[in-house]
């Protein structure tokens, strides 16, 4: 299978480059080889590569900065995925794309299913929702995986921040009123590759039939405080921690430019029922991630 992976230096893209490798020839590109703010760059790259499968791991993920740069966020998250989906359809190829729990406002009070109405609270969520809709509107073979609270042992993320704070601060205050599904990027990349492998003979036909919009995130949900405590528990270098006390805080204690949904946990049953796959429980995956380093 000829696979075009976009965004291979990101948390998810880094893992996808490895998990997709056994499936065929993977061309992996990132900025500046391809610039998602330029539709012609996206179109030209895809036409030249002529992939059978496009996997889009790029995104403008700076949730707060997006409030000041709505045009850039919309170009990368909202418009570029539509161009990818159009080009995929033109080539008879398939597209795997990722979205976010931030398309929801977090006020429902139970984990969200795919048919729940989205209502983003900020520019990032709006731009990602626009991307979902652009992919759906293009009408080709696609899979949109909405995920949440992605971390890895690379780049910047909540888990690495907590471990860093624990090495310099004796007391931590962590938000306890936001809940979501912590998702190890590697597990999401593994599941994505397993699906692609099932459609190996004709990935476009496979996703035409069984594709669509699915939730896929670490199994179960947690508050940020529970997530942070687990990270400290499974820290492979606990001896470096100086933190002696962890206190709960509320979202209102840390004002940010973008409002976050408070309870944006995702129900992933539709994906499990359709494909027979579920990501591991979030805490077990976190333990493995920190052991793997
Ligand atoms: N992170 C989360 O907590 C989270 C939560 C829910 C959903 N998601 C979704 O999961 C997916 C993967 O997220 P992630 O955490 O892996 O993201 P990430 O680590 O921020 O990586 C994003 C990738 O996009 C690339 N990129 C950004 N702007 C670009 C541009 N103009 N042209 C070309 N490439 C560009 C980045 O390149 P550089 O290396 O040059 O920056 C990087 O490779 C995204 O769809 C995201 O919306 C993430």
Coordinates of C-alpha atoms in Angstrom, one line a residue, residues 39-256:
X39 CA -4.2 24.5 -0.1
X40 CA -2.0 24.3 -3.3
X41 CA 0.8 22.8 -1.2
X42 CA -1.5 20.1 0.1
X43 CA -3.0 19.4 -3.4
X44 CA 0.3 19.4 -5.2
X45 CA 1.9 17.0 -2.6
X46 CA -1.0 14.5 -2.8
X47 CA -1.1 14.6 -6.6
X48 CA 2.6 13.9 -6.8
X49 CA 2.6 11.1 -4.2
X50 CA -0.5 9.3 -5.6
X51 CA -1.1 7.5 -2.4
X52 CA -3.8 4.8 -1.8
X53 CA -4.1 6.0 1.8
X54 CA -3.6 9.5 3.3
X55 CA -3.1 9.6 7.1
X56 CA -3.4 13.1 8.4
X57 CA -1.7 13.6 11.8
X58 CA -1.2 17.3 11.3
X59 CA -3.1 19.8 13.4
X60 CA -2.9 23.3 14.9
X61 CA -3.1 22.0 18.5
X62 CA -2.3 25.2 20.4
X63 CA -5.7 25.6 22.0
X64 CA -5.1 29.0 23.6
X65 CA -3.0 30.5 20.8
X66 CA -5.8 29.6 18.4
X67 CA -8.0 32.3 20.0
X68 CA -5.5 34.9 18.6
X69 CA -4.9 33.1 15.3
X70 CA -8.3 31.9 14.2
X71 CA -7.4 32.1 10.5
X72 CA -4.4 29.9 10.8
X73 CA -6.2 27.4 13.0
X74 CA -9.1 27.2 10.5
X75 CA -6.7 26.9 7.5
X76 CA -4.9 23.9 9.1
X77 CA -7.7 22.2 11.0
X78 CA -10.7 23.2 9.0
X79 CA -9.8 23.7 5.3
X80 CA -6.8 21.5 4.6
X81 CA -8.5 18.3 5.7
X82 CA -11.2 19.1 3.1
X83 CA -8.6 19.4 0.4
X84 CA -7.1 16.1 1.4
X85 CA -10.5 14.4 1.3
X86 CA -11.3 15.9 -2.2
X87 CA -7.9 14.8 -3.5
X88 CA -8.3 11.3 -1.9
X89 CA -11.7 10.9 -3.7
X90 CA -10.2 12.1 -7.0
X91 CA -7.5 9.4 -6.7
X92 CA -9.8 6.7 -5.5
X93 CA -7.8 6.7 -2.2
X94 CA -8.9 6.8 1.4
X95 CA -8.3 9.3 4.2
X96 CA -7.7 8.7 7.9
X97 CA -8.2 11.9 9.9
X98 CA -8.2 12.8 13.6
X99 CA -10.5 15.1 15.5
X100 CA -11.1 16.0 19.1
X101 CA -13.4 15.9 22.2
X102 CA -13.1 19.7 22.1
X103 CA -15.9 19.8 19.5
X104 CA -18.2 19.3 22.6
X105 CA -19.0 21.8 25.3
X106 CA -18.7 19.2 28.1
X107 CA -22.1 20.0 29.6
X108 CA -23.9 16.7 28.8
X109 CA -23.0 14.9 32.0
X110 CA -22.2 11.5 30.4
X111 CA -19.5 10.3 27.9
X112 CA -20.3 11.6 24.4
X113 CA -21.4 9.3 21.6
X114 CA -20.9 10.2 17.9
X115 CA -24.6 11.3 17.4
X116 CA -24.4 13.9 20.2
X117 CA -24.6 17.4 18.9
X118 CA -21.2 19.2 18.9
X119 CA -20.9 22.6 20.3
X120 CA -17.3 23.8 20.6
X121 CA -16.4 26.4 23.2
X122 CA -13.3 27.9 21.4
X123 CA -11.6 28.5 18.1
X124 CA -9.6 25.2 18.2
X125 CA -12.8 23.1 18.6
X126 CA -14.6 25.1 16.0
X127 CA -11.8 24.7 13.5
X128 CA -11.6 20.9 14.1
X129 CA -15.4 20.6 13.7
X130 CA -15.0 22.5 10.4
X131 CA -12.4 19.9 9.4
X132 CA -14.7 17.0 10.2
X133 CA -17.5 18.6 8.1
X134 CA -15.2 19.3 5.2
X135 CA -14.0 15.7 5.1
X136 CA -17.6 14.4 5.3
X137 CA -18.8 16.8 2.6
X138 CA -16.1 15.6 0.2
X139 CA -17.9 12.3 0.1
X140 CA -15.0 9.9 -0.4
X141 CA -13.7 7.0 1.6
X142 CA -12.8 8.3 5.0
X143 CA -12.3 7.5 8.7
X144 CA -12.5 10.3 11.2
X145 CA -11.3 9.3 14.7
X146 CA -12.2 11.7 17.4
X147 CA -9.7 11.3 20.3
X148 CA -8.9 13.1 23.5
X149 CA -6.1 14.2 25.9
X150 CA -3.3 12.8 23.7
X151 CA 0.1 12.3 25.3
X152 CA 3.4 10.6 24.4
X153 CA 6.9 10.6 25.8
X154 CA 7.9 13.3 23.3
X155 CA 7.0 16.9 22.7
X156 CA 4.9 18.9 25.2
X157 CA 1.9 17.4 26.9
X158 CA 0.2 17.2 30.3
X159 CA 2.0 14.1 31.4
X160 CA 5.5 15.5 30.7
X161 CA 4.6 18.8 32.3
X162 CA 3.4 17.1 35.5
X163 CA 6.7 15.1 35.7
X164 CA 8.7 18.3 35.2
X165 CA 6.7 20.2 37.8
X166 CA 7.2 17.3 40.3
X167 CA 11.0 17.7 40.0
X168 CA 11.0 21.4 41.0
X169 CA 7.8 22.1 43.1
X170 CA 7.1 20.6 46.6
X171 CA 3.4 21.4 46.2
X172 CA 1.3 20.9 43.1
X173 CA -2.2 22.2 42.4
X174 CA -4.0 20.3 39.7
X175 CA -7.4 20.8 38.2
X176 CA -9.9 18.2 39.4
X177 CA -13.0 19.5 37.6
X178 CA -12.0 18.6 34.0
X179 CA -12.5 15.0 32.9
X180 CA -11.5 13.2 29.7
X181 CA -9.9 10.0 28.3
X182 CA -6.1 10.2 28.5
X183 CA -4.9 8.6 25.3
X184 CA -1.4 7.3 24.6
X185 CA -0.5 8.3 21.0
X186 CA 1.2 4.9 20.4
X187 CA -2.1 3.0 21.1
X188 CA -4.0 5.3 18.8
X189 CA -1.4 4.8 16.1
X190 CA -1.5 1.0 16.7
X191 CA -5.2 0.8 16.3
X192 CA -5.1 3.1 13.2
X193 CA -2.5 0.8 11.6
X194 CA -4.5 -2.4 12.5
X195 CA -7.5 -0.9 10.7
X196 CA -5.5 0.1 7.7
X197 CA -4.1 -3.5 7.6
X198 CA -7.6 -5.0 7.4
X199 CA -8.3 -2.9 4.3
X200 CA -5.0 -3.8 2.8
X201 CA -6.4 -5.2 -0.5
X202 CA -8.5 -2.1 -1.2
X203 CA -8.5 0.4 1.6
X204 CA -10.8 2.8 -0.2
X205 CA -13.5 0.1 -0.6
X206 CA -13.0 -1.0 3.0
X207 CA -13.5 2.6 4.4
X208 CA -16.2 3.4 1.9
X209 CA -18.2 0.6 3.5
X210 CA -17.2 0.8 7.2
X211 CA -15.6 4.2 7.6
X212 CA -17.2 7.3 8.9
X213 CA -16.9 9.2 12.2
X214 CA -15.9 7.3 15.4
X215 CA -14.7 8.0 18.9
X216 CA -11.4 6.4 19.8
X217 CA -9.6 7.2 23.0
X218 CA -8.1 5.6 26.0
X219 CA -10.6 3.3 27.7
X220 CA -12.3 5.0 30.7
X221 CA -12.0 8.5 31.9
X222 CA -10.3 10.5 34.6
X223 CA -9.9 14.0 36.0
X224 CA -6.7 15.8 35.4
X225 CA -5.9 15.4 39.0
X226 CA -6.3 11.6 38.8
X227 CA -4.3 11.6 35.6
X228 CA -1.5 13.6 37.2
X229 CA -1.4 11.3 40.3
X230 CA -1.1 8.2 38.1
X231 CA 1.7 9.9 36.1
X232 CA 3.6 10.4 39.4
X233 CA 2.9 6.9 40.5
X234 CA 4.3 5.3 37.4
X235 CA 7.2 7.8 37.0
X236 CA 10.2 5.5 36.3
X237 CA 12.4 8.1 38.2
X238 CA 10.4 8.7 41.3
X239 CA 13.5 9.4 43.2
X240 CA 13.8 12.7 41.3
X241 CA 10.4 13.9 42.6
X242 CA 10.4 16.7 45.2
X243 CA 6.6 17.0 45.4
X244 CA 5.2 16.2 48.8
X245 CA 1.6 17.4 48.4
X246 CA -0.9 17.5 45.5
X247 CA -4.0 19.6 46.0
X248 CA -7.1 19.7 43.8
X249 CA -7.8 23.0 42.0
X250 CA -10.6 24.2 39.9
X251 CA -10.5 25.3 36.3
X252 CA -11.5 28.8 37.4
X253 CA -8.2 29.0 39.4
X254 CA -6.2 29.0 36.2
X255 CA -7.8 31.3 33.7
X256 CA -6.9 30.6 30.1

